[in-house]
CSV table of C-alpha atoms in Angstrom, one decimal:
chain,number,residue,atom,x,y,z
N,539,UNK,CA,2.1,10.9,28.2
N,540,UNK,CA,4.8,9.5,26.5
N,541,UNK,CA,7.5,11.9,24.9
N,542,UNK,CA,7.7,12.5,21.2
N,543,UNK,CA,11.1,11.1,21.4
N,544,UNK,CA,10.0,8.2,23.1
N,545,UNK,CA,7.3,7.6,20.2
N,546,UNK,CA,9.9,8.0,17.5
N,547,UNK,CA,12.3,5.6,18.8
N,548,UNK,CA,10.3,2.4,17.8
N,549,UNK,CA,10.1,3.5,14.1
N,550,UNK,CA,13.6,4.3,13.5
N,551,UNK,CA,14.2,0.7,15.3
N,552,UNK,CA,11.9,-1.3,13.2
N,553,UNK,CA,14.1,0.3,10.0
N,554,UNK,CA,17.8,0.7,11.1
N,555,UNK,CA,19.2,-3.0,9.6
N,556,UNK,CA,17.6,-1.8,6.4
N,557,UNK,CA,19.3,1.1,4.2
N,558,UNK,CA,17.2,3.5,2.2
N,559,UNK,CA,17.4,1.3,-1.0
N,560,UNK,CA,15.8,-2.1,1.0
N,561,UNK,CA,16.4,-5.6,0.5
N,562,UNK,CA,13.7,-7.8,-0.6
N,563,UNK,CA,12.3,-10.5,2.7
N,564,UNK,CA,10.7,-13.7,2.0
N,565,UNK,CA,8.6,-14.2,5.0
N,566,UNK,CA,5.1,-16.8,4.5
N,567,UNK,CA,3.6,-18.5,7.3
N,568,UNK,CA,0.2,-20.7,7.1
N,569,UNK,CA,-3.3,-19.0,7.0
N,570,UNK,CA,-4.4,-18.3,10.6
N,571,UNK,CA,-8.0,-19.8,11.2
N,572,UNK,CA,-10.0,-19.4,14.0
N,573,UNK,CA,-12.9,-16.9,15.4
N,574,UNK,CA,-14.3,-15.9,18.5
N,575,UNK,CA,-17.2,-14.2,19.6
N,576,UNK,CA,-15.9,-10.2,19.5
N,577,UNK,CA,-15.7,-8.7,22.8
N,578,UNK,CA,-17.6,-5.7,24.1
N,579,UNK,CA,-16.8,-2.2,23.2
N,580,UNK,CA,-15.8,-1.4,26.7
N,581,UNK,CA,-13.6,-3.7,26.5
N,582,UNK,CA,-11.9,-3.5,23.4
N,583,UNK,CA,-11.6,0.1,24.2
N,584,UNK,CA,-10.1,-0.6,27.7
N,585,UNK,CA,-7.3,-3.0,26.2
N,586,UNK,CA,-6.0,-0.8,23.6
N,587,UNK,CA,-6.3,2.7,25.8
N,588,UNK,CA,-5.9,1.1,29.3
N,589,UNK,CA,-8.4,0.3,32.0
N,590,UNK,CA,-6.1,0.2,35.4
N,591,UNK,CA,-6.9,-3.3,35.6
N,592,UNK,CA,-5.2,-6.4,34.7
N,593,UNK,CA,-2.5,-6.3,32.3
N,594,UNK,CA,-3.9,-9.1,30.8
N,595,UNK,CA,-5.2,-7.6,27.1
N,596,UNK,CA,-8.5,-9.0,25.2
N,597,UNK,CA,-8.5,-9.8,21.4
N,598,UNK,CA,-10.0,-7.3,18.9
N,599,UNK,CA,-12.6,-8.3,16.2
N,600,UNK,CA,-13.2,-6.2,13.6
N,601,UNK,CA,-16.6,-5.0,15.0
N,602,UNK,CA,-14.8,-3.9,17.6
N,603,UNK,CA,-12.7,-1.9,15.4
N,604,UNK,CA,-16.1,-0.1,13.7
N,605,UNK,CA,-17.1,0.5,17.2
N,606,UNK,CA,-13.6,2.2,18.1
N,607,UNK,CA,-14.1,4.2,14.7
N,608,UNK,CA,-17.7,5.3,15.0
N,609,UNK,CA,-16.7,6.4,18.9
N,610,UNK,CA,-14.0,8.9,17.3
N,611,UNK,CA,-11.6,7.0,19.4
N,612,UNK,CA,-9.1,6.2,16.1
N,613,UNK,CA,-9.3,9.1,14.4
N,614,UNK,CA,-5.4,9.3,12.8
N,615,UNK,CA,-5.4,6.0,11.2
N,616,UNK,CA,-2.5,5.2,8.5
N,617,UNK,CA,-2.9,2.6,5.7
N,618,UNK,CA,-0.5,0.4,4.2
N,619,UNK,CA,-1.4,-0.9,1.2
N,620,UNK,CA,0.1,-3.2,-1.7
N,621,UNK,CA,-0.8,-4.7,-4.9
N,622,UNK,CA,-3.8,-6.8,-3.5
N,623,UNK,CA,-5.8,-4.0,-3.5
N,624,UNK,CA,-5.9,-3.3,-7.3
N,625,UNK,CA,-6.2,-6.5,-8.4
N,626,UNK,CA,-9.9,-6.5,-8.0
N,627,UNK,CA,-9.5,-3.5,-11.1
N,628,UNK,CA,-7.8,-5.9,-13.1
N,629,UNK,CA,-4.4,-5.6,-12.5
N,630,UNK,CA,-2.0,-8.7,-11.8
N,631,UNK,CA,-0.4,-8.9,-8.4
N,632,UNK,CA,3.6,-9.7,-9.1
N,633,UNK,CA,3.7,-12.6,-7.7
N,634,UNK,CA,0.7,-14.8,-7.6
N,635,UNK,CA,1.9,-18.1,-9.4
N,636,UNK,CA,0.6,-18.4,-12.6
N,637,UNK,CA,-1.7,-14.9,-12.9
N,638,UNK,CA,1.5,-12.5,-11.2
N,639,UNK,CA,3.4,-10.2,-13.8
N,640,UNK,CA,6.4,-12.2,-12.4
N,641,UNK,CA,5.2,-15.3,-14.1
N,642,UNK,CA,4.7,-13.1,-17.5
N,643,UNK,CA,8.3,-12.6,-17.8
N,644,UNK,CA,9.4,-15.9,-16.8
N,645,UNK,CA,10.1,-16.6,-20.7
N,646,UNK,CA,11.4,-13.4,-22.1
N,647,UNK,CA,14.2,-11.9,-22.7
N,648,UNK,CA,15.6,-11.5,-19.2
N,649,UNK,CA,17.3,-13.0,-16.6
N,650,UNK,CA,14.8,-13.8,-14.4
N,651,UNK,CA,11.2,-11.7,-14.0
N,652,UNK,CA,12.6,-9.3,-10.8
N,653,UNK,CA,15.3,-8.2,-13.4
N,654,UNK,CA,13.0,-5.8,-15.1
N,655,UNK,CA,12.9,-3.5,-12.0
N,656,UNK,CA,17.0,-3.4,-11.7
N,657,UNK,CA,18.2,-0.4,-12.6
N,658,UNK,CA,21.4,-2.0,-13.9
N,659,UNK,CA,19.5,-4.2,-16.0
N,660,UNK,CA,17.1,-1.3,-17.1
N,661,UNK,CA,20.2,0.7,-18.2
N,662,UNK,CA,21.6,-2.4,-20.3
N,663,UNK,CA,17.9,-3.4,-21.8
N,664,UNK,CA,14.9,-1.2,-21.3
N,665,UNK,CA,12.6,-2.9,-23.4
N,666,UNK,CA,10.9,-5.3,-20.9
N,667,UNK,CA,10.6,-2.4,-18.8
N,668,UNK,CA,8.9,-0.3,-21.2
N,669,UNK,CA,6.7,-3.5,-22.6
N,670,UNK,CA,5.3,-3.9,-18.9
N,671,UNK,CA,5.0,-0.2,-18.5
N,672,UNK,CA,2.5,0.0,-21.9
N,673,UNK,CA,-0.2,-2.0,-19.4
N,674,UNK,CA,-0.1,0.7,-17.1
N,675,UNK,CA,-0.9,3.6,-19.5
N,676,UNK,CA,-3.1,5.8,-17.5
N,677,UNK,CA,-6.9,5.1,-18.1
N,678,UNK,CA,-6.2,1.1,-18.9
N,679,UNK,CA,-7.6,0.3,-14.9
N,680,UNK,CA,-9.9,2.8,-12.9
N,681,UNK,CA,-10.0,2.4,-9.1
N,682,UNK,CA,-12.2,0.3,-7.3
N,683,UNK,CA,-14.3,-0.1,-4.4
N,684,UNK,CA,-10.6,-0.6,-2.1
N,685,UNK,CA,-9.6,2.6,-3.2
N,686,UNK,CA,-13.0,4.7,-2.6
N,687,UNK,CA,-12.9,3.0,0.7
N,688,UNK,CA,-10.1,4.6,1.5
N,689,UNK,CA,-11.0,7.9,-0.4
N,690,UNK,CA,-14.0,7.9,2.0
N,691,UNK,CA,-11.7,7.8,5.3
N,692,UNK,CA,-9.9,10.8,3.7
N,693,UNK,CA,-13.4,12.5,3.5
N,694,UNK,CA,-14.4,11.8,7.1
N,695,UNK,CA,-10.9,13.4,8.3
N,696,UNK,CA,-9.9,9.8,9.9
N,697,UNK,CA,-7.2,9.4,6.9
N,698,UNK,CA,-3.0,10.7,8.2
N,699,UNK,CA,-1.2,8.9,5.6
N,700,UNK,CA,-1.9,6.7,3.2
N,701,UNK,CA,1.8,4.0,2.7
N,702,UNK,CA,1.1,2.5,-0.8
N,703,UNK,CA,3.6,0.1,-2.5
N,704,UNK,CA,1.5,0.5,-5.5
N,705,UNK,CA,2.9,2.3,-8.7
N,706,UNK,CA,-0.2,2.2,-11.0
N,707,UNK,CA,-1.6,5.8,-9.1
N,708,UNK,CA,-4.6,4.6,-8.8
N,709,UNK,CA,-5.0,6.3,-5.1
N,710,UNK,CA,-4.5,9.5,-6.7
N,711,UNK,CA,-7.4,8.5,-9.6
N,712,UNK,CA,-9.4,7.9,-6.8
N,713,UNK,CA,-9.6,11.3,-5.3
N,714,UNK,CA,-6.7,11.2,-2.5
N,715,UNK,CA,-5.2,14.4,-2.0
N,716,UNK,CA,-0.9,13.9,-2.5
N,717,UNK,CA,-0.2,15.4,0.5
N,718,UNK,CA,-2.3,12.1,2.0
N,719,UNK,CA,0.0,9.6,0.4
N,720,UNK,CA,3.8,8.1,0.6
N,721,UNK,CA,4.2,6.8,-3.0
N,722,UNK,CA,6.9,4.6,-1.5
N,723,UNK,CA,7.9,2.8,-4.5
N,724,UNK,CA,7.4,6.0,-6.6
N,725,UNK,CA,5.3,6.2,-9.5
N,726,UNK,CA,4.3,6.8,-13.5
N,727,UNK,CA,3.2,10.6,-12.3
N,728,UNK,CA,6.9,12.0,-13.5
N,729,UNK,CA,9.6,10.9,-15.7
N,730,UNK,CA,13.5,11.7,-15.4
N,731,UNK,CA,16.5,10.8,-17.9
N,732,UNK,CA,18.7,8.7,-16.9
N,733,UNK,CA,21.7,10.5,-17.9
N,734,UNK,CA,21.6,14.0,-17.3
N,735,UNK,CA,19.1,13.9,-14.6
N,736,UNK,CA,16.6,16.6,-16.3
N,737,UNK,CA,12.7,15.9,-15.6
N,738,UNK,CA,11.1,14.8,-19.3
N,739,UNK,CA,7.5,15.5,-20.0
N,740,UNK,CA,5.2,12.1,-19.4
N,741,UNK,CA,3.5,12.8,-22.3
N,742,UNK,CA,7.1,12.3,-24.4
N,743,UNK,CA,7.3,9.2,-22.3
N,744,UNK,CA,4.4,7.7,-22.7
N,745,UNK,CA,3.9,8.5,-26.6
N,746,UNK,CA,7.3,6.6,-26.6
N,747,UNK,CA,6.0,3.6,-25.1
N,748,UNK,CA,2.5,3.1,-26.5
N,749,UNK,CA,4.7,3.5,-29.9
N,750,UNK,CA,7.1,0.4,-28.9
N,751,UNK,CA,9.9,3.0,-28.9
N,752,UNK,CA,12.4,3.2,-25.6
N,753,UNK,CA,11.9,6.8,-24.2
N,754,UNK,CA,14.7,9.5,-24.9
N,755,UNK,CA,15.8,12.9,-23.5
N,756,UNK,CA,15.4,15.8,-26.0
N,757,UNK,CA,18.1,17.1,-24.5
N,758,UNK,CA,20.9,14.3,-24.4
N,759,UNK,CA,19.5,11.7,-26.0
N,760,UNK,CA,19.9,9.6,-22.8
N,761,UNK,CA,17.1,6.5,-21.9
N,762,UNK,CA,14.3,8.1,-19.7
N,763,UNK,CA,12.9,6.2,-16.6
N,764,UNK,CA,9.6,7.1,-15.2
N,765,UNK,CA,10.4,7.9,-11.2
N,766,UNK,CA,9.4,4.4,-10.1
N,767,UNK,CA,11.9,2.8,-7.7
N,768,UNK,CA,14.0,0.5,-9.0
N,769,UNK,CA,15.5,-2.7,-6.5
N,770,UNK,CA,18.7,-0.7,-5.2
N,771,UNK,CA,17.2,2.9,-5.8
N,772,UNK,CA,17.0,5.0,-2.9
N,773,UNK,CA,13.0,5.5,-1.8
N,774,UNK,CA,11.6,8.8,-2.2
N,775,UNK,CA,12.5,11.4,0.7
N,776,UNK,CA,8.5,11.6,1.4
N,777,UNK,CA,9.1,7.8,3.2
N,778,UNK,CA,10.5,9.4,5.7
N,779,UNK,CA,7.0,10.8,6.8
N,780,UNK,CA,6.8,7.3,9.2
N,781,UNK,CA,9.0,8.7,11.6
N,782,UNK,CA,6.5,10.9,12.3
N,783,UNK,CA,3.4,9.2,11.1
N,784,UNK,CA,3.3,5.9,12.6
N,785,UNK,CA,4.3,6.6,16.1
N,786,UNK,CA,0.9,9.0,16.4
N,787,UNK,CA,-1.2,7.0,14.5
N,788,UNK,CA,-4.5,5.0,16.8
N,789,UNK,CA,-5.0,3.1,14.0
N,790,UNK,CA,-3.0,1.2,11.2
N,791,UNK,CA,-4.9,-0.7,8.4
N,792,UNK,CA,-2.6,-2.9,6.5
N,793,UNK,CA,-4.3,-4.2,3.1
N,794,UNK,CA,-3.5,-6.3,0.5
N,795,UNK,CA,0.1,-6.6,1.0
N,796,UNK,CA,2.5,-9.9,1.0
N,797,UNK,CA,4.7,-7.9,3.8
N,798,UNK,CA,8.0,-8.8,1.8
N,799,UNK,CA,9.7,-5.8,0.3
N,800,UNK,CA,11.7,-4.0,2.4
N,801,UNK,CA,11.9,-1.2,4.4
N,802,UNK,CA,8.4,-0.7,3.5
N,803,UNK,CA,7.3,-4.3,5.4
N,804,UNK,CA,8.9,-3.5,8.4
N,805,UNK,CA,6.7,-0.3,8.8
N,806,UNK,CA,4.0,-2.8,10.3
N,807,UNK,CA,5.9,-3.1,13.9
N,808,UNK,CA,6.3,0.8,13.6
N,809,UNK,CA,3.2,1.8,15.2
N,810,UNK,CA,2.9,1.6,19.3
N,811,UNK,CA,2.3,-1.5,21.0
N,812,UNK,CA,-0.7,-0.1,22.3
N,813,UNK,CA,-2.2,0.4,18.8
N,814,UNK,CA,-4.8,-2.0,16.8
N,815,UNK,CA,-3.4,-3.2,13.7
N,816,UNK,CA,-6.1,-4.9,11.1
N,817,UNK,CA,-4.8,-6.7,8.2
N,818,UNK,CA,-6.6,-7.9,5.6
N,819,UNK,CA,-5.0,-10.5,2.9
N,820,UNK,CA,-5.7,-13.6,1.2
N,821,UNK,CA,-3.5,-15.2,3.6
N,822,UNK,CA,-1.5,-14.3,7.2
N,823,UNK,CA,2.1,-13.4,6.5
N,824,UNK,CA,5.1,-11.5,7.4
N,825,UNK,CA,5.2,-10.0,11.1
N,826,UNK,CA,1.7,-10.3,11.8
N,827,UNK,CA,2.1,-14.1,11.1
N,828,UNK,CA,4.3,-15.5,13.2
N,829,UNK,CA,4.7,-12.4,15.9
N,830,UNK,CA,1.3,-11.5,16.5
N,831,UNK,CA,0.3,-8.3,19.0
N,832,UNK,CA,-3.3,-9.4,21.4
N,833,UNK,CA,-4.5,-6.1,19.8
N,834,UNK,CA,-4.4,-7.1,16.4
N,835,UNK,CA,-6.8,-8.2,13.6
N,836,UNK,CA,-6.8,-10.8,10.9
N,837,UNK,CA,-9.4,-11.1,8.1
N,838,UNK,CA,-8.3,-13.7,5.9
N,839,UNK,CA,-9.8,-13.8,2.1
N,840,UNK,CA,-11.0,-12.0,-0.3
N,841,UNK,CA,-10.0,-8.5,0.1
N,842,UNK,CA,-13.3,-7.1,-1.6
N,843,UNK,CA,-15.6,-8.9,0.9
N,844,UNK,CA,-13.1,-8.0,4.0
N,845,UNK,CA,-13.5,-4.3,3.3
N,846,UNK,CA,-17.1,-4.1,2.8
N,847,UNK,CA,-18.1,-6.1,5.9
N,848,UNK,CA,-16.0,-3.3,7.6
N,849,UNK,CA,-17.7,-0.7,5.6
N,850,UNK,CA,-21.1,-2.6,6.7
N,851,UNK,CA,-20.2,-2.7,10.4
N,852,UNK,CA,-19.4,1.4,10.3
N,853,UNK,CA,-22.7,2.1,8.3
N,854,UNK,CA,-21.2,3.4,5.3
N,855,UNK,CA,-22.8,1.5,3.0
N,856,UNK,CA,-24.8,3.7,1.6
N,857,UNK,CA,-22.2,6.4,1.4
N,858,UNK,CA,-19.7,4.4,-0.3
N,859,UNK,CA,-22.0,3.2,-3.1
N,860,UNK,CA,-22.9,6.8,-3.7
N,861,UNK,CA,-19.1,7.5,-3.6
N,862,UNK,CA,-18.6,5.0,-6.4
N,863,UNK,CA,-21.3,6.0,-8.6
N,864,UNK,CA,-20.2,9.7,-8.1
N,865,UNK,CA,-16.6,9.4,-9.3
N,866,UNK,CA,-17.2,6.6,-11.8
N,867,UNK,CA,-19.4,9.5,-13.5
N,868,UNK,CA,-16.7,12.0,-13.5
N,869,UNK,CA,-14.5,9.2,-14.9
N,870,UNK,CA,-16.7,7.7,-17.4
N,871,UNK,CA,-17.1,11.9,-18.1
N,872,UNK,CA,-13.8,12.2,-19.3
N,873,UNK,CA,-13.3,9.2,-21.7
N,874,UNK,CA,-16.0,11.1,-23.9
């Protein structure tokens, strides 16, 4: 068996040209279309773990992938996830022409729409900040069926880590544990000034906000930001979890991301070679566009269908509606 040294090594490549801010990447590729018919278990199980055979590796379908899960055979799987996945509970991706919170900003009063999550910008004129932030007031979106998806894999103890680029906490809402997830681009769930660094009470920051005022310290008067990470901000020290993480995972489900912030992107070629990887997207982009592994698994369109055919092909149905119902009580519960 390979050494934990030798697992590590692979992550910490996939990241080293990036620094612990990140650069944005612009990497789009055309939609990948195509199907066979899916391979046996037995043999989807001997290309990804080995068979002694040929080196030659069979393609994965994603009913391979049930099978795989139902067998216990991926049983430390990580998720990345982005802003596709809460756009089915009504909350623009960023940058969707036309629908994307990007294209919102596109005539007000800022530079250009990315400006609003520059810290230097933020520190010269919060207001567009804070007028975006009054959409995500907590209770405004509830999760959806994406999110109790992955709430259930938490349940069944197949859940290491949940990667999410998402700031609108809506993992959390869901019922996922903190110690399950890498907020990697931070979130509303804590506030800190700006100026003398002292956590401020999100309550104070949100009565702020939904009041049109710019937050404040009590203490020094200075502009409070909640801990979301700006472009240039260093990402929070819980990232660093992949080192760990993605070299032991069996597993890695990528969802509803566009692959092109960085360092978070590059966490897709983290995992071992031998791993599956399934992403499911509107379209095929970033790295498992145009340098596909023969163990991974694209399912192109919506994201809502994509997830419950693989619900359907674990038999989960059932418990995933019952999921839903459950915690949209408790939810609807306490808006009373």
């Amino acid at each position: 068996m390979a050494s934990m040294a030798q697992w590590v090594w692979p992550a910490v490549r996939a990241l080293r040209l990036w620094g612990p801010g990140g650069e944005r990447a612009w990497a789009r590729r055309p939609r990948i279309a195509g199907r066979r018919t899916p391979v046996p278990f037995s043999a989807g199980v001997s290309s990804i773990f080995g068979s002694g055979g040929s080196s030659e590796k069979e393609k994965l379908f994603l009913q391979d992938i049930a099978e795989l899960i139902q067998a216990r055979a991926c049983q430390r799987v990580v998720v990345m996830v982005g802003a596709g996945i809460s756009t089915p509970s009504g909350i623009p991706d960023f940058r969707s022409p036309g629908t994307g919170f990007y294209s919102s900003f596109q005539h007000a009063d800022v530079p250009y729409p990315e400006a609003i999550f520059e810290l230097s910008f933020f520190l010269h004129n919060p207001r567009p900040f804070c007028t975006w932030a009054k959409e995500m007031y907590p209770g405004n979106y509830r999760p959806n069926i994406i999110h109790y998806f992955l709430r259930l894999l938490h349940d069944k103890g197949l859940l290491l880590r949940l990667y999410t680029q998402n700031i609108d906490g809506l993992e959390r809402v869901s019922g996922i544990p903190g110690s399950k997830l890498v907020e990697a681009h931070g979130s509303f769930a804590s506030a800190t000034c700006t100026v003398c660094r002292r956590a401020s009470p999100m309550e104070d920051f949100w009565a702020a906000v939904m009041g049109d005022r710019v937050p404040s310290c009590a203490v020094c008067t200075g502009v409070v930001k909640p801990d979301v990470v700006f472009f240039g901000e260093a990402l929070p020290q819980r990232f660093l979890l992949h080192v760990v993480d993605f070299p032991t995972a069996d597993l890695l489900l990528i969802l509803g991301t566009s692959l092109q912030v960085e360092p978070f992107a590059s966490l897709s070629e983290a995992v071992r070679s031998s791993v599956p990887r399934v992403f499911m997207n509107q379209e095929a982009v970033g790295p498992l566009s145009w340098r596909p592994r023969s163990r991974d698994v694209l399912q192109l369109g919506d994201l809502v269908d994509s997830v419950e055919r693989l619900v359907e092909l674990l038999g989960w149905s059932e418990e995933l509606k019952d999921l839903v119902q459950r915690e949209t009580g408790k939810l609807s519960g306490q808006d009373r």
